[in-house]
Amino acid sequence: MAADCSPAYWFVRIRLDLARLGVSMTEYLRALRAEGIPCGVWADIPAAEPWYERQVRAAEPGAWPLGAADRPRRPAGRASWPNAEAAAGRHVTLFVHERWTSREIDDACAALTKLERAYLARTASSKGARR
């Protein structure tokens, strides 16, 4: 992790280069879970969901900055957030909690390292076989 970054308390997002690893997100998640690491794809983008806009519209004018009467409204329906949606599809999320100890952290690091090495070796051998 970059020195100037800090993860949220309940999850850590890790960007994957799936093309370099030669694996799909589904396969990667299945393998990481098989190593006992709680993970998933955090694809929720609350501001993109219709319920979020309804909640904002229901706010008392002035009670919340986004509920101000003069706030521009976007059209009804699901909004498009292409950058956020693309980012969600490239990241695996580790679901951590306050009971994680050094052991769980070490286990997660070991599993991530194991998968990276295995997938890179598989990708390298398949490239060699094509020559």
PDB file of C-alpha atoms in Angstrom:
ATOM      1  CA  MET A   1       0.000   0.000   0.000  1.00  0.00           C
ATOM      2  CA  ALA A   2       1.275   3.470  -0.805  1.00  0.00           C
ATOM      3  CA  ALA A   3       2.623   5.385   2.181  1.00  0.00           C
ATOM      4  CA  ASP A   4       0.095   8.189   1.715  1.00  0.00           C
ATOM      5  CA  CYS A   5      -2.920   5.821   1.688  1.00  0.00           C
ATOM      6  CA  SER A   6      -4.934   4.231   4.437  1.00  0.00           C
ATOM      7  CA  PRO A   7      -7.755   1.720   3.990  1.00  0.00           C
ATOM      8  CA  ALA A   8     -11.241   2.039   5.395  1.00  0.00           C
ATOM      9  CA  TYR A   9     -11.727   0.303   8.702  1.00  0.00           C
ATOM     10  CA  TRP A  10     -13.920  -2.578   7.476  1.00  0.00           C
ATOM     11  CA  PHE A  11     -12.442  -3.440   4.119  1.00  0.00           C
ATOM     12  CA  VAL A  12      -9.314  -3.196   2.029  1.00  0.00           C
ATOM     13  CA  ARG A  13      -9.628  -2.848  -1.748  1.00  0.00           C
ATOM     14  CA  ILE A  14      -6.838  -4.325  -3.854  1.00  0.00           C
ATOM     15  CA  ARG A  15      -6.554  -3.477  -7.528  1.00  0.00           C
ATOM     16  CA  LEU A  16      -5.880  -6.507  -9.699  1.00  0.00           C
ATOM     17  CA  ASP A  17      -4.335  -6.666 -13.145  1.00  0.00           C
ATOM     18  CA  LEU A  18      -6.479  -9.576 -14.279  1.00  0.00           C
ATOM     19  CA  ALA A  19      -5.047  -9.549 -17.805  1.00  0.00           C
ATOM     20  CA  ARG A  20      -1.488  -9.888 -16.465  1.00  0.00           C
ATOM     21  CA  LEU A  21      -2.561 -12.653 -14.100  1.00  0.00           C
ATOM     22  CA  GLY A  22      -4.484 -14.379 -16.893  1.00  0.00           C
ATOM     23  CA  VAL A  23      -7.510 -15.019 -14.700  1.00  0.00           C
ATOM     24  CA  SER A  24     -11.123 -13.874 -14.415  1.00  0.00           C
ATOM     25  CA  MET A  25     -12.386 -12.072 -11.324  1.00  0.00           C
ATOM     26  CA  THR A  26     -14.669 -15.028 -10.581  1.00  0.00           C
ATOM     27  CA  GLU A  27     -11.784 -17.505 -10.680  1.00  0.00           C
ATOM     28  CA  TYR A  28      -9.556 -15.244  -8.578  1.00  0.00           C
ATOM     29  CA  LEU A  29     -12.220 -14.768  -5.908  1.00  0.00           C
ATOM     30  CA  ARG A  30     -12.921 -18.499  -5.817  1.00  0.00           C
ATOM     31  CA  ALA A  31      -9.209 -19.227  -5.302  1.00  0.00           C
ATOM     32  CA  LEU A  32      -8.783 -16.563  -2.625  1.00  0.00           C
ATOM     33  CA  ARG A  33     -11.840 -17.843  -0.748  1.00  0.00           C
ATOM     34  CA  ALA A  34     -10.441 -21.383  -1.007  1.00  0.00           C
ATOM     35  CA  GLU A  35      -7.429 -20.030   0.913  1.00  0.00           C
ATOM     36  CA  GLY A  36      -9.840 -18.987   3.675  1.00  0.00           C
ATOM     37  CA  ILE A  37      -9.716 -15.249   2.965  1.00  0.00           C
ATOM     38  CA  PRO A  38     -13.060 -13.408   3.252  1.00  0.00           C
ATOM     39  CA  CYS A  39     -13.367 -11.388   0.058  1.00  0.00           C
ATOM     40  CA  GLY A  40     -15.675 -10.176  -2.627  1.00  0.00           C
ATOM     41  CA  VAL A  41     -16.224  -7.430  -5.154  1.00  0.00           C
ATOM     42  CA  TRP A  42     -17.478  -4.240  -3.573  1.00  0.00           C
ATOM     43  CA  ALA A  43     -19.645  -3.008  -6.414  1.00  0.00           C
ATOM     44  CA  ASP A  44     -22.081  -0.890  -4.433  1.00  0.00           C
ATOM     45  CA  ILE A  45     -22.041   2.699  -5.610  1.00  0.00           C
ATOM     46  CA  PRO A  46     -24.818   4.230  -3.497  1.00  0.00           C
ATOM     47  CA  ALA A  47     -25.023   7.510  -5.409  1.00  0.00           C
ATOM     48  CA  ALA A  48     -25.729   5.531  -8.599  1.00  0.00           C
ATOM     49  CA  GLU A  49     -28.825   3.826  -7.213  1.00  0.00           C
ATOM     50  CA  PRO A  50     -32.382   5.143  -7.596  1.00  0.00           C
ATOM     51  CA  TRP A  51     -33.015   4.800  -3.836  1.00  0.00           C
ATOM     52  CA  TYR A  52     -30.226   7.297  -3.166  1.00  0.00           C
ATOM     53  CA  GLU A  53     -31.851   9.960  -5.351  1.00  0.00           C
ATOM     54  CA  ARG A  54     -35.243   9.330  -3.702  1.00  0.00           C
ATOM     55  CA  GLN A  55     -33.620   9.761  -0.301  1.00  0.00           C
ATOM     56  CA  VAL A  56     -31.962  13.000  -1.394  1.00  0.00           C
ATOM     57  CA  ARG A  57     -35.222  14.343  -2.864  1.00  0.00           C
ATOM     58  CA  ALA A  58     -37.068  13.516   0.358  1.00  0.00           C
ATOM     59  CA  ALA A  59     -34.669  15.530   2.515  1.00  0.00           C
ATOM     60  CA  GLU A  60     -35.996  18.788   3.934  1.00  0.00           C
ATOM     61  CA  PRO A  61     -34.709  21.768   1.919  1.00  0.00           C
ATOM     62  CA  GLY A  62     -31.646  23.046   3.713  1.00  0.00           C
ATOM     63  CA  ALA A  63     -31.589  20.119   6.167  1.00  0.00           C
ATOM     64  CA  TRP A  64     -28.817  18.449   4.229  1.00  0.00           C
ATOM     65  CA  PRO A  65     -26.619  20.176   1.622  1.00  0.00           C
ATOM     66  CA  LEU A  66     -27.633  17.705  -1.078  1.00  0.00           C
ATOM     67  CA  GLY A  67     -31.301  18.237  -0.240  1.00  0.00           C
ATOM     68  CA  ALA A  68     -31.232  21.975  -0.868  1.00  0.00           C
ATOM     69  CA  ALA A  69     -34.207  23.219  -2.899  1.00  0.00           C
ATOM     70  CA  ASP A  70     -31.936  24.839  -5.482  1.00  0.00           C
ATOM     71  CA  ARG A  71     -29.853  21.698  -5.949  1.00  0.00           C
ATOM     72  CA  PRO A  72     -29.812  20.618  -9.610  1.00  0.00           C
ATOM     73  CA  ARG A  73     -31.675  17.356 -10.152  1.00  0.00           C
ATOM     74  CA  ARG A  74     -30.567  14.613 -12.450  1.00  0.00           C
ATOM     75  CA  PRO A  75     -33.150  12.691 -14.466  1.00  0.00           C
ATOM     76  CA  ALA A  76     -35.025   9.923 -12.658  1.00  0.00           C
ATOM     77  CA  GLY A  77     -33.623   6.411 -12.941  1.00  0.00           C
ATOM     78  CA  ARG A  78     -30.229   4.875 -12.448  1.00  0.00           C
ATOM     79  CA  ALA A  79     -27.360   7.292 -12.889  1.00  0.00           C
ATOM     80  CA  SER A  80     -24.228   6.347 -14.781  1.00  0.00           C
ATOM     81  CA  TRP A  81     -20.953   6.327 -12.862  1.00  0.00           C
ATOM     82  CA  PRO A  82     -18.616   4.636 -15.386  1.00  0.00           C
ATOM     83  CA  ASN A  83     -15.340   5.336 -13.573  1.00  0.00           C
ATOM     84  CA  ALA A  84     -16.639   4.044 -10.238  1.00  0.00           C
ATOM     85  CA  GLU A  85     -18.199   1.001 -11.897  1.00  0.00           C
ATOM     86  CA  ALA A  86     -14.994   0.208 -13.806  1.00  0.00           C
ATOM     87  CA  ALA A  87     -12.944   0.567 -10.612  1.00  0.00           C
ATOM     88  CA  ALA A  88     -15.278  -1.805  -8.770  1.00  0.00           C
ATOM     89  CA  GLY A  89     -14.711  -4.425 -11.464  1.00  0.00           C
ATOM     90  CA  ARG A  90     -10.908  -4.248 -11.109  1.00  0.00           C
ATOM     91  CA  HIS A  91     -10.704  -4.526  -7.335  1.00  0.00           C
ATOM     92  CA  VAL A  92     -11.068  -7.384  -4.917  1.00  0.00           C
ATOM     93  CA  THR A  93     -12.191  -6.404  -1.436  1.00  0.00           C
ATOM     94  CA  LEU A  94     -10.844  -8.070   1.695  1.00  0.00           C
ATOM     95  CA  PHE A  95     -13.467  -7.915   4.421  1.00  0.00           C
ATOM     96  CA  VAL A  96     -11.499  -7.205   7.580  1.00  0.00           C
ATOM     97  CA  HIS A  97     -12.719  -6.407  11.074  1.00  0.00           C
ATOM     98  CA  GLU A  98     -11.437  -5.373  14.475  1.00  0.00           C
ATOM     99  CA  ARG A  99     -10.764  -8.976  15.523  1.00  0.00           C
ATOM    100  CA  TRP A 100      -8.132  -9.528  12.831  1.00  0.00           C
ATOM    101  CA  THR A 101      -4.769 -10.146  14.405  1.00  0.00           C
ATOM    102  CA  SER A 102      -1.303 -10.416  12.936  1.00  0.00           C
ATOM    103  CA  ARG A 103      -2.138 -14.014  12.064  1.00  0.00           C
ATOM    104  CA  GLU A 104      -5.084 -13.093   9.813  1.00  0.00           C
ATOM    105  CA  ILE A 105      -3.050 -10.342   8.179  1.00  0.00           C
ATOM    106  CA  ASP A 106      -0.159 -12.752   7.577  1.00  0.00           C
ATOM    107  CA  ASP A 107      -2.584 -15.366   6.200  1.00  0.00           C
ATOM    108  CA  ALA A 108      -4.107 -12.842   3.785  1.00  0.00           C
ATOM    109  CA  CYS A 109      -0.672 -11.666   2.613  1.00  0.00           C
ATOM    110  CA  ALA A 110       0.489 -15.245   2.129  1.00  0.00           C
ATOM    111  CA  ALA A 111      -2.640 -16.141   0.143  1.00  0.00           C
ATOM    112  CA  LEU A 112      -2.337 -13.063  -2.090  1.00  0.00           C
ATOM    113  CA  THR A 113       1.342 -13.819  -2.724  1.00  0.00           C
ATOM    114  CA  LYS A 114       0.614 -17.504  -3.406  1.00  0.00           C
ATOM    115  CA  LEU A 115      -2.097 -16.668  -5.961  1.00  0.00           C
ATOM    116  CA  GLU A 116       0.001 -14.027  -7.687  1.00  0.00           C
ATOM    117  CA  ARG A 117       2.918 -16.421  -8.094  1.00  0.00           C
ATOM    118  CA  ALA A 118       0.690 -19.263  -9.272  1.00  0.00           C
ATOM    119  CA  TYR A 119      -1.196 -17.197 -11.828  1.00  0.00           C
ATOM    120  CA  LEU A 120       1.926 -15.473 -13.137  1.00  0.00           C
ATOM    121  CA  ALA A 121       3.670 -18.844 -13.506  1.00  0.00           C
ATOM    122  CA  ARG A 122       0.647 -20.253 -15.327  1.00  0.00           C
ATOM    123  CA  THR A 123       0.541 -17.223 -17.634  1.00  0.00           C
ATOM    124  CA  ALA A 124       4.286 -17.468 -18.317  1.00  0.00           C
ATOM    125  CA  SER A 125       4.080 -21.186 -19.110  1.00  0.00           C
ATOM    126  CA  SER A 126       1.121 -20.701 -21.450  1.00  0.00           C
ATOM    127  CA  LYS A 127       3.041 -17.963 -23.306  1.00  0.00           C
ATOM    128  CA  GLY A 128       6.044 -20.288 -23.576  1.00  0.00           C
ATOM    129  CA  ALA A 129       3.865 -23.072 -24.923  1.00  0.00           C
ATOM    130  CA  ARG A 130       2.574 -20.785 -27.698  1.00  0.00           C
ATOM    131  CA  ARG A 131       6.073 -20.107 -29.047  1.00  0.00           C
TER     132      ARG A 131
END
